[in-house]
Structure formats: C-alpha cells, structure tokens
Short mmCIF file of C-alpha atoms and ligand atoms in Angstrom, two decimals:
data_model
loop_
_atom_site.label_atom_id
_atom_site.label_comp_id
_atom_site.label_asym_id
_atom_site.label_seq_id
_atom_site.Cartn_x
_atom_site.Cartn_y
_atom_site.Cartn_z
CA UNK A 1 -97.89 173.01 37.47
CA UNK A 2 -98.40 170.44 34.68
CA UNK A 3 -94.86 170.29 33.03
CA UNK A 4 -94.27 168.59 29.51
CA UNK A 5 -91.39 170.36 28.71
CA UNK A 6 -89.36 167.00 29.44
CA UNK A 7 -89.31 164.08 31.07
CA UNK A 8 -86.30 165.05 32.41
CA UNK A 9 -88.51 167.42 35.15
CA UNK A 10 -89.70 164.22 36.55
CA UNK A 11 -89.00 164.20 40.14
CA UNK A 12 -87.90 160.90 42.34
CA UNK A 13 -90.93 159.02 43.57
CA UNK A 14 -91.23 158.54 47.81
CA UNK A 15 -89.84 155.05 47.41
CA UNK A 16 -86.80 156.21 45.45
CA UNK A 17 -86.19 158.87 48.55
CA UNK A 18 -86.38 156.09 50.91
CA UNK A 19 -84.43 154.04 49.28
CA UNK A 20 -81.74 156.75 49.06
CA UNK A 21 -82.25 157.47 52.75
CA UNK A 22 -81.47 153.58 53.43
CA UNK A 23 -78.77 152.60 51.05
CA UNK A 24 -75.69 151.14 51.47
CA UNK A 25 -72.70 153.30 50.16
CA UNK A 26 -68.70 152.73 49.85
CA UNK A 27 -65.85 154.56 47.91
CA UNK A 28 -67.58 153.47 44.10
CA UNK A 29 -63.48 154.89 42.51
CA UNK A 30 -62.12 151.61 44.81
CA UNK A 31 -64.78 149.46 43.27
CA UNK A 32 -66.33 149.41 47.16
CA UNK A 33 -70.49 150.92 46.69
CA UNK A 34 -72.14 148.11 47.31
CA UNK A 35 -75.23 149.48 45.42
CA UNK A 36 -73.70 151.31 42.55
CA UNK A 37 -72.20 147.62 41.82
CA UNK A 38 -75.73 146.08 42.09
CA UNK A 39 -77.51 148.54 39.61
CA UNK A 40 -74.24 148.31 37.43
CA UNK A 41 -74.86 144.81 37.24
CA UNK A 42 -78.90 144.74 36.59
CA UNK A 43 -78.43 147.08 33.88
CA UNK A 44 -75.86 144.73 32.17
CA UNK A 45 -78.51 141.96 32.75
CA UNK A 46 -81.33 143.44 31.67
CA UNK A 47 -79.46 144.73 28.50
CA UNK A 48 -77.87 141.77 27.88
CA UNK A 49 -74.45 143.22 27.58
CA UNK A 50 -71.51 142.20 30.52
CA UNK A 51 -71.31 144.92 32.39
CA UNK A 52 -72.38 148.69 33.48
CA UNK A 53 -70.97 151.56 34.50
CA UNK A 54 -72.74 154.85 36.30
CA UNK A 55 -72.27 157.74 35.10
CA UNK A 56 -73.33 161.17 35.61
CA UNK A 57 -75.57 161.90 32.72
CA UNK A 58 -76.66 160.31 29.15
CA UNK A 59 -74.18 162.93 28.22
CA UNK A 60 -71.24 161.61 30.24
CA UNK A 61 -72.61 158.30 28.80
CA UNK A 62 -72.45 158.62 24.97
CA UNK A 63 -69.04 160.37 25.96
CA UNK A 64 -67.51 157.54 27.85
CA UNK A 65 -68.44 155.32 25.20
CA UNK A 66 -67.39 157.29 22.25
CA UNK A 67 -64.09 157.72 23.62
CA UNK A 68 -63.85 154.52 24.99
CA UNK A 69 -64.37 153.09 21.22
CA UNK A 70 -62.28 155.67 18.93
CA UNK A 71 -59.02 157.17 19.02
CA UNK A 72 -58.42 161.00 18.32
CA UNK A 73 -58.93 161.55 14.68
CA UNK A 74 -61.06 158.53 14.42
CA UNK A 75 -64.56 159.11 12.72
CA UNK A 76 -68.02 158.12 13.92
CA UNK A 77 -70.72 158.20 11.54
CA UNK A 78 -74.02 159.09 13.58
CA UNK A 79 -77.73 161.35 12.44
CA UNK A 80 -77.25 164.45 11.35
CA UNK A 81 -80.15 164.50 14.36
CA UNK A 82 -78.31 163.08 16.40
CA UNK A 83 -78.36 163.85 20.02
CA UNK A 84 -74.82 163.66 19.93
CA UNK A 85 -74.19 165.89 17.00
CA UNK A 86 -76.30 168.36 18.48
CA UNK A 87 -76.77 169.03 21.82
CA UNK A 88 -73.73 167.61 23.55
CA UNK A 89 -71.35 170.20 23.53
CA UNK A 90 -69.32 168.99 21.22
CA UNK A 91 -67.72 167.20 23.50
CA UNK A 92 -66.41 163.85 20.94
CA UNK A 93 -64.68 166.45 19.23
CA UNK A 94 -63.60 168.98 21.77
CA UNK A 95 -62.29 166.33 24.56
CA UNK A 96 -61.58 163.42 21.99
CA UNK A 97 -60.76 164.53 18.64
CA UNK A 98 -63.24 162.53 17.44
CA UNK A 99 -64.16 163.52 14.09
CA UNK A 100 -68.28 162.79 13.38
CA UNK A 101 -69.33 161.98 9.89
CA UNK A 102 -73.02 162.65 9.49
CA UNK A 103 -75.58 161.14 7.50
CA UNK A 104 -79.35 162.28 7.10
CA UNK A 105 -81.77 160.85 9.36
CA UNK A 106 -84.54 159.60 8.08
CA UNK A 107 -88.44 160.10 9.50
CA UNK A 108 -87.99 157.18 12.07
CA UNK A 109 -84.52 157.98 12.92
CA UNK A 110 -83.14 155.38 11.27
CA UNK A 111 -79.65 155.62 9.12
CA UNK A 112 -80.41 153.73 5.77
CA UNK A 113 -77.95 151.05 5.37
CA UNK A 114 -76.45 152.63 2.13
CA UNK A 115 -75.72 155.73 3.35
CA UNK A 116 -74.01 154.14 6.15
CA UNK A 117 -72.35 151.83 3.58
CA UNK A 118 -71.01 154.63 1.32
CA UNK A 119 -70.02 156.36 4.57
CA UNK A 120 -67.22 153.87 5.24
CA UNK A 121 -64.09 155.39 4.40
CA UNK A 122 -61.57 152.97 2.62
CA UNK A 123 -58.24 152.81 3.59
CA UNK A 124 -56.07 155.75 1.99
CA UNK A 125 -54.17 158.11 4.24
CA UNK A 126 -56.39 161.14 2.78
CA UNK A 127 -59.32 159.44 5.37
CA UNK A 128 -59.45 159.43 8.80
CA UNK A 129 -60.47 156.03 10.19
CA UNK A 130 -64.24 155.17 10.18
CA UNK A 131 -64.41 153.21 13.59
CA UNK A 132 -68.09 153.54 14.91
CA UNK A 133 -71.53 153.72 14.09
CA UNK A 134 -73.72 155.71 16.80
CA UNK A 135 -77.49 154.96 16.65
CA UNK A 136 -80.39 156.31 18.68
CA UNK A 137 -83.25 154.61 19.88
CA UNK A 138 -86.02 155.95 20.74
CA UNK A 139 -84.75 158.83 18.73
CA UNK A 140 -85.43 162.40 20.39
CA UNK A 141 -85.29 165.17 17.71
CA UNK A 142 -87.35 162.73 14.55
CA UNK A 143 -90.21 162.60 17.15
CA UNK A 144 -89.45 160.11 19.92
CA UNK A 145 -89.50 157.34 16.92
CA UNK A 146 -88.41 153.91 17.38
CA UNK A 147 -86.51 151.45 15.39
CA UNK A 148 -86.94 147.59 15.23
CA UNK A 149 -84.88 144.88 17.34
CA UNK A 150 -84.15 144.00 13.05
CA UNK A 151 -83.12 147.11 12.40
CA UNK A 152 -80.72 146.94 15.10
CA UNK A 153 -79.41 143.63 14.49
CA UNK A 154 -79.14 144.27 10.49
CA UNK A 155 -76.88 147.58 11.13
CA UNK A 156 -75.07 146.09 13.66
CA UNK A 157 -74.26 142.36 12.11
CA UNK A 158 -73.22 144.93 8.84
CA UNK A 159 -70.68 146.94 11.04
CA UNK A 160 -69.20 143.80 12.71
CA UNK A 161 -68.56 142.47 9.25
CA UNK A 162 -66.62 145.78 8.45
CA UNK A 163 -65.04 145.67 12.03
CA UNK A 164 -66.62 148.71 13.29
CA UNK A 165 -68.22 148.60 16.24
CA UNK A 166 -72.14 150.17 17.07
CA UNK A 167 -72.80 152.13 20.17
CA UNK A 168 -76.21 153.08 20.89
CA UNK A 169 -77.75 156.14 22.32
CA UNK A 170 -80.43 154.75 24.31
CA UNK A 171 -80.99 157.51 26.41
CA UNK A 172 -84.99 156.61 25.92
CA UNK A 173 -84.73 152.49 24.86
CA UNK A 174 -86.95 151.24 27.30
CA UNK A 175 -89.79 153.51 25.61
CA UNK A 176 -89.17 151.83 22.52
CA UNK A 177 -88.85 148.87 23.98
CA UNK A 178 -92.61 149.59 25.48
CA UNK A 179 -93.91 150.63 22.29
CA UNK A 180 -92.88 147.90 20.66
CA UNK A 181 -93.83 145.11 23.17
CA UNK A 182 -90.40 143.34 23.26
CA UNK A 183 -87.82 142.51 25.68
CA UNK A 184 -85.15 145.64 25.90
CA UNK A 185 -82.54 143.11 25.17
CA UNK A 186 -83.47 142.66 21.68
CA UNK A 187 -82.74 146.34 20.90
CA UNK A 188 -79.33 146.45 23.11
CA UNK A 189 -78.17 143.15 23.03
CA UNK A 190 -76.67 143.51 19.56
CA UNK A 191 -74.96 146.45 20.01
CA UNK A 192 -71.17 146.99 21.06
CA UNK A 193 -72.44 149.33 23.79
CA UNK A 194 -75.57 151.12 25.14
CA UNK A 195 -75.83 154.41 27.32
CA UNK A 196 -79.64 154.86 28.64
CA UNK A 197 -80.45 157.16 31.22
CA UNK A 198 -82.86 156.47 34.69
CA UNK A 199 -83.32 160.24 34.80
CA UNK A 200 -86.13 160.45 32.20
CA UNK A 201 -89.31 158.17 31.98
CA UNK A 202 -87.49 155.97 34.54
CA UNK A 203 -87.90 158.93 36.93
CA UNK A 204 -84.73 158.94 38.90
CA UNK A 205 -83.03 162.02 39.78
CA UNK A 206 -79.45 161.80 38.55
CA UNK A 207 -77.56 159.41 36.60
CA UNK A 208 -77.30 157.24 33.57
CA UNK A 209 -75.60 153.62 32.77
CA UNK A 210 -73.22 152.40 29.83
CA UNK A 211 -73.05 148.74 29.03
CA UNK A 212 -70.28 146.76 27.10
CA UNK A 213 -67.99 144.22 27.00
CA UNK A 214 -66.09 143.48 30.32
CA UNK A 215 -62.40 145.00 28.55
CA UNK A 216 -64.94 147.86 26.84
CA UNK A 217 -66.25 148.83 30.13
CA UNK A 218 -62.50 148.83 32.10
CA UNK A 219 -61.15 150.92 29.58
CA UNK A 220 -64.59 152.80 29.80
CA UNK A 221 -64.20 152.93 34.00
CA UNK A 222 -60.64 154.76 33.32
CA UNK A 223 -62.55 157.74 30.70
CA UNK A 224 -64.65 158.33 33.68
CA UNK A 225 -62.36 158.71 35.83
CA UNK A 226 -60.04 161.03 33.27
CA UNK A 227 -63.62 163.25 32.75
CA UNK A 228 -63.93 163.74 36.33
CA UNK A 229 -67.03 161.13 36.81
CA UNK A 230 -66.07 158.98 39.63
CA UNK A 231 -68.31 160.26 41.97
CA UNK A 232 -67.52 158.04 45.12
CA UNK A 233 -70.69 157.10 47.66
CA UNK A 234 -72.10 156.61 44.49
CA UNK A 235 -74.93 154.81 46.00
CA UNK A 236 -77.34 157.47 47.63
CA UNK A 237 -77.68 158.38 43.54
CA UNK A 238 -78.22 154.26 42.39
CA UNK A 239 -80.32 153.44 44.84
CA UNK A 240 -83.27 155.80 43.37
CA UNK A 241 -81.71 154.34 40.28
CA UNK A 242 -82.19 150.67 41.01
CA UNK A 243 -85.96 151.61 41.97
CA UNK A 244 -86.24 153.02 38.31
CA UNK A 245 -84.87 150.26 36.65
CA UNK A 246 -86.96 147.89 38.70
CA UNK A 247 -90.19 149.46 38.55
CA UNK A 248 -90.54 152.31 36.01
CA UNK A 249 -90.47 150.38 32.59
CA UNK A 250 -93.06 147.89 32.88
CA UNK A 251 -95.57 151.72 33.46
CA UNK A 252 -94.11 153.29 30.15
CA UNK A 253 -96.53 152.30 27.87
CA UNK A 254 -98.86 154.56 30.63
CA UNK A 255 -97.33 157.60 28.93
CA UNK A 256 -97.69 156.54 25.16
CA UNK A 257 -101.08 156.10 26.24
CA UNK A 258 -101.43 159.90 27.54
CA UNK A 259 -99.42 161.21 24.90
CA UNK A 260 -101.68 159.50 22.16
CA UNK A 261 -104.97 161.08 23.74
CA UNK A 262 -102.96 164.58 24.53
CA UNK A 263 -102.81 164.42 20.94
CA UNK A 264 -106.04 163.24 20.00
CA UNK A 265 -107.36 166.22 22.16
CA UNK A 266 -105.06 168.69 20.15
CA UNK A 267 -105.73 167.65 16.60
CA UNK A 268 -109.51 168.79 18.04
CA UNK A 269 -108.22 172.28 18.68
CA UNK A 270 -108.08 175.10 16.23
CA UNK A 271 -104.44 176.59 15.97
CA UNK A 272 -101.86 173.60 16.82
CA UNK A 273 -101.40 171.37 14.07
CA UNK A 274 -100.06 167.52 15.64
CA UNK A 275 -97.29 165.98 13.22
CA UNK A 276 -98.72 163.52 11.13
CA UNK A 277 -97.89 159.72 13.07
CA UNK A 278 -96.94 161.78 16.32
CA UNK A 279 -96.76 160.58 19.16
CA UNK A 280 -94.95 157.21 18.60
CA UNK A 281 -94.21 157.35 22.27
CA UNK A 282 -93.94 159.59 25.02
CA UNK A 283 -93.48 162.75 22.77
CA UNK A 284 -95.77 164.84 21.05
CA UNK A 285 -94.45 167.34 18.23
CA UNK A 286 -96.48 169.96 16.50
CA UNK A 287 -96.98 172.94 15.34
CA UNK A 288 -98.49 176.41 16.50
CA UNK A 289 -100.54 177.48 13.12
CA UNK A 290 -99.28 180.40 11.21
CA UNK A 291 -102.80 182.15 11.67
CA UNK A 292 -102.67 182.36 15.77
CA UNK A 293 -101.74 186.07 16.76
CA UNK A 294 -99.15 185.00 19.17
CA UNK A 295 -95.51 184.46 19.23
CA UNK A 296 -93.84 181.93 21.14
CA UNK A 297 -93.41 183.69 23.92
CA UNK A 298 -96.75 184.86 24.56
CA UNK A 299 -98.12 181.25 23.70
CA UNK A 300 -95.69 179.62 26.16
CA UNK A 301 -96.71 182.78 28.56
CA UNK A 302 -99.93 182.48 28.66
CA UNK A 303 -100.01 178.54 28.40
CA UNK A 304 -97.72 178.81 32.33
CA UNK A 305 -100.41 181.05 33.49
CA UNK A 306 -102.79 178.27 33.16
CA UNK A 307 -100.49 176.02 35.14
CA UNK A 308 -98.78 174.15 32.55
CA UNK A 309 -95.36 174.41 31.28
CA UNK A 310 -94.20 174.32 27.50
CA UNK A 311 -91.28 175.11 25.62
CA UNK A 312 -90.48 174.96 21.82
CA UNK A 313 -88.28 173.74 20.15
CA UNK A 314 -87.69 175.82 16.91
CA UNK A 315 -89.71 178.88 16.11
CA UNK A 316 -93.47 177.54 16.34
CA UNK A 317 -92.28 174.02 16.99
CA UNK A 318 -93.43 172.29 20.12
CA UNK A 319 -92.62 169.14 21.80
CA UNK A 320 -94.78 168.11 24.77
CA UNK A 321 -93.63 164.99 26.55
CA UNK A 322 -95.67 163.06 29.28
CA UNK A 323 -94.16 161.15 31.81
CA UNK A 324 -94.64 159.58 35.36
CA UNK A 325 -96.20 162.95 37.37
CA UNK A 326 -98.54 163.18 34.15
CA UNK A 327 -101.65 161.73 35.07
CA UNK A 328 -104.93 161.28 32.89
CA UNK A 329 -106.66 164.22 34.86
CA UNK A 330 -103.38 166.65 34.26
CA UNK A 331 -103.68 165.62 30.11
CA UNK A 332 -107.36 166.77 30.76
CA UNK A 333 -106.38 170.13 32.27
CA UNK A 334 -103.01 170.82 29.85
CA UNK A 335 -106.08 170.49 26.83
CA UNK A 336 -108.52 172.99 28.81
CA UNK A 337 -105.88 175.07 28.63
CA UNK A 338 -104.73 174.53 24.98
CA UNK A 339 -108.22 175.31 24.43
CA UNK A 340 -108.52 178.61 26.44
CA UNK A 341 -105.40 180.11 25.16
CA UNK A 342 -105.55 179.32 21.58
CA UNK A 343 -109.77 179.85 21.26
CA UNK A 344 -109.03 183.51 22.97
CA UNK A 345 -106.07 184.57 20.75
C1 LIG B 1 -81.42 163.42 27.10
C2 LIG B 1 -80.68 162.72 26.05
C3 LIG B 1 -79.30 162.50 26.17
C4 LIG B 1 -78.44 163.12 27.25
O1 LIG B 1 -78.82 162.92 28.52
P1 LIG B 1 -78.47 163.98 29.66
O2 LIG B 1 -78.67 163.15 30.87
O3 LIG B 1 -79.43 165.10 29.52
O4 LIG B 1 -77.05 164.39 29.49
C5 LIG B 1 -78.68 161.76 25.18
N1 LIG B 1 -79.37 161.29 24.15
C6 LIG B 1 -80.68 161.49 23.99
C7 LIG B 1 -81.37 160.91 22.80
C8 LIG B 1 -81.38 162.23 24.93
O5 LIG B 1 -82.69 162.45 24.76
#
C-alpha cells in the first residue's frame, strides 16, 4: 500500500530495529537510561537550547511545556489553527486550566505581530494573565508552511521584551528547516522551548523531545512525571530515536521533492484542484472538484483499492503527505491511480 495519509504511518527503518535490539537501557524516572540521556542531550544540541526531555508524543510535548510555562488561569495566545487549539484534546485547558487566547492564522501560519500585540492583556484583575506565545513551525493545518529564522527571532525578541515567554510547536521543524536551507537552530534557538517529534519525517516509531532552559526542563521532568510519562527503560524507544535524529533530516528535502512532483502530476489531472503555492514541504492540500460524481468515501474507497491510502481532511479536502517509505516509483503509481479513479468517475 502507498500511504500518504501521514507521515506519522512511517514505520522504523532496519537500522532503527537494530539499534533498539542493541541499546543500552536503565530506570530513565532515576535519571539512569543511558541512551534516553544521550538523545536528550543531542536534541538540546542540535536545537541549541540546554536540555531535552522524552516524551511520549508531540502531544505530551506541547503539554509538558505549556504547563511547565503557565499557571492555571494563565492565558496562551496561539493560531486559531493551531495544533494545539485543535486536535489535542483540550488538554491545556482540561489538565491545566490554561486558558488559550486565539488569534487568526494567517496563509503561512504566521501570527502577525499586531494581533499578537493587541492580544496582550494589561494588568487589571478583569484579565487573566497573558504568559505565553505558542508558535508552529512547519505549521500543519495552513499547509505544512514555514516561517523564517526572522520571523522567529522578531516574535520572540517582542515577547521577551513583554516578559512572556515563546514555546514552539515544532512537531515538523526540521522540514522547515530543510525547506529553507538553514541550520534548525536558527528556528529553535530563539525560542523559550521547542517540542518536535522523531515519529514523523524522522521516521521513528514512538516518541517526541522538549527543549528548554536547564530550571524549564526540571520543572518540565516533574509534569511528566505528574501526566504519567516517565516511561522507565526508556531507551529501547530513543535508540530508534537517536537514529532519526542522526540520519533522517539531512533526506527531508527528498520528500519536498516528491511532494512538489505529486503535485505537479495532480494539477495535470482533471477533478483535484492543488492549493495554489502547495506543497511548501512534505504536504500536499487540495481539493476534490465539485463536478466529480463521488463522495469522499467512494473517492478514498476506490483510491485504497488501487493500493494507496488517503484520507480528508474536511468534506472534499485532502492532504497527502510523503515521507521516508515514499519513493519516486510509489509517487508514480499514487498518480496512475489518481488518474484511473478520477478519469472513470
Ligand atoms: C502531529 C503533531 C503534533 C502532535 O504529535 P503527536 O505525536 O501526534 O501527539 C503536534 N503538533 C503538530 C503541528 C503536529 O503535526
């Protein structure tokens, strides 16, 4: 099956199973995995933050961090497409009481300064306390878009003058990073703290990692503990992790390449209309044309039976993502069958 529902389908590579088989494990709650403390500490390197922490899922991460940075009633102003807003369970609220003040995304993902500016709630005891600003890089629901290492810097040098702090949902940074040909440390570096996960395009099986500050991450160590993520022999999990943090994002731009010519071959099709500027990485959105006699769930249905795997997103809305186990020949085959399906309906 050729699967672009997500790159979160991608399965560990042979060398991440061997390296599994082989690692070194300890009690990670005592401080004692010897390879859960390596990968904590490459991440923190290569993001140019302190230290890391491994947790269970991007999820758990933006959780952690959230929690970590506000108090209950405290208000975070994020997207109103925020991954956070909406598909994490409302967890900031529900387990923190942390109140989310959201601002419109724009096209790129990006939060215009002003908004966020006007956001800021002065001190009165009619407010609750603005505390953090949540960003998301590349950004998941505007398209897999990507926002500048100046972007970054600007929002974040503006919150440290107002003495908020910025965390970023990197769940997919070292895509932008690879689209953008820079160093992933110019997009995380200036940030409070980062959560991005090794179980997408870095093609591990489980697990993400939060950097911060040395104090940011101990108080961030005990909220992982308190949600019921320290996890133990830790290690079996990092080691497939260290592979994908050593080796997967130096192939990324692999995958914009596929997802630029999977597009390409679609705009060629009759009946799925590409978003204008999509893919600006891994991700291509579009939609299925108004005048194709078939509803989702026969498109999707009869798309499987030609071995490849969609879903949408919204009614009619698709979002097709290529990752490591998408090679050039499966992008070949996925538009065969785009072509099939949509010439026969
Ligand atoms: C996938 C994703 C997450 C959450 O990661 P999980 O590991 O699925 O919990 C967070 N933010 C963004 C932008 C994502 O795409």
């Amino acid at each position: 099956m050729i699967d672009l529902r997500s790159d979160t389908v991608t399965q560990p590579t042979p060398e991440m199973r061997e390296a599994m088989a082989q690692a070194q494990v300890g009690d990670d709650v005592y401080g004692e995995d010897p390879t859960v403390n390596e990968l904590e500490a490459l991440a923190a390197e290569m993001t140019g933050q302190e230290a890391g922490l491994f947790v269970a899922s991007g999820t758990m991460g933006n959780l952690t961090a959230i929690l970590a940075h506000c108090g209950r009633g405290d208000e975070v102003i994020m997207g109103n497409k925020a991954h956070t807003f909406l598909f994490e369970a409302g967890g900031i609220s529900a387990l923190g009481g942390v109140h989310s003040h959201q601002l419109p995304n724009q096209a790129d993902g990006s939060l215009l300064l002003e908004d966020i500016a006007a956001a800021i709630r002065p001190d009165d005891p009619h407010f609750p306390v603005t505390r953090l600003i949540a960003l998301e890089n590349t950004h998941n629901r505007c398209g897999g878009t990507y926002q500048s290492p100046a972007y970054i810097r600007t929002v974040s040098d503006f919150a440290h003058q107002y003495g908020l702090r910025v965390h970023l949902d990197g769940a997919r940074v070292f895509n932008a990073a690879a689209a953008l040909g820079v160093d992933v440390r110019e997009l995380t570096a200036p940030v409070d703290s980062v959560t991005f996960c090794l179980s997408k395009g870095l093609c591990a099986p489980v697990g993400s990692v939060l950097c911060g500050s040395r104090a940011f991450i101990a108080r961030a160590r005990r909220i992982r503990k308190m949600l019921g993520g320290g996890m133990r022999q830790a290690g079996v999990l990092a080691a497939a992790g260290l592979v994908a943090l050593r080796t997967m994002p130096q192939r990324l731009h692999e995958d914009h390449r596929r997802a630029q010519k999977l597009a390409d071959g679609l705009r060629q099709i009759p009946g799925f209309q590409v978003d204008e500027g999509s893919p600006a990485t891994n991700m291509v959105f579009g939609s299925l044309s108004a005048d194709v006699p078939l509803s989702d769930e026969a498109f999707m249905q009869a798309m499987a039976a030609h071995g490849v795997l969609i879903h949408d997103v919204a009614p009619r809305r698709y979002r097709f993502v290529t990752h490591y186990w998408i090679d050039d020949r499966a992008v070949e085959d996925a538009l065969a069958a785009f072509r099939d399906v949509l010439t026969a309906a």
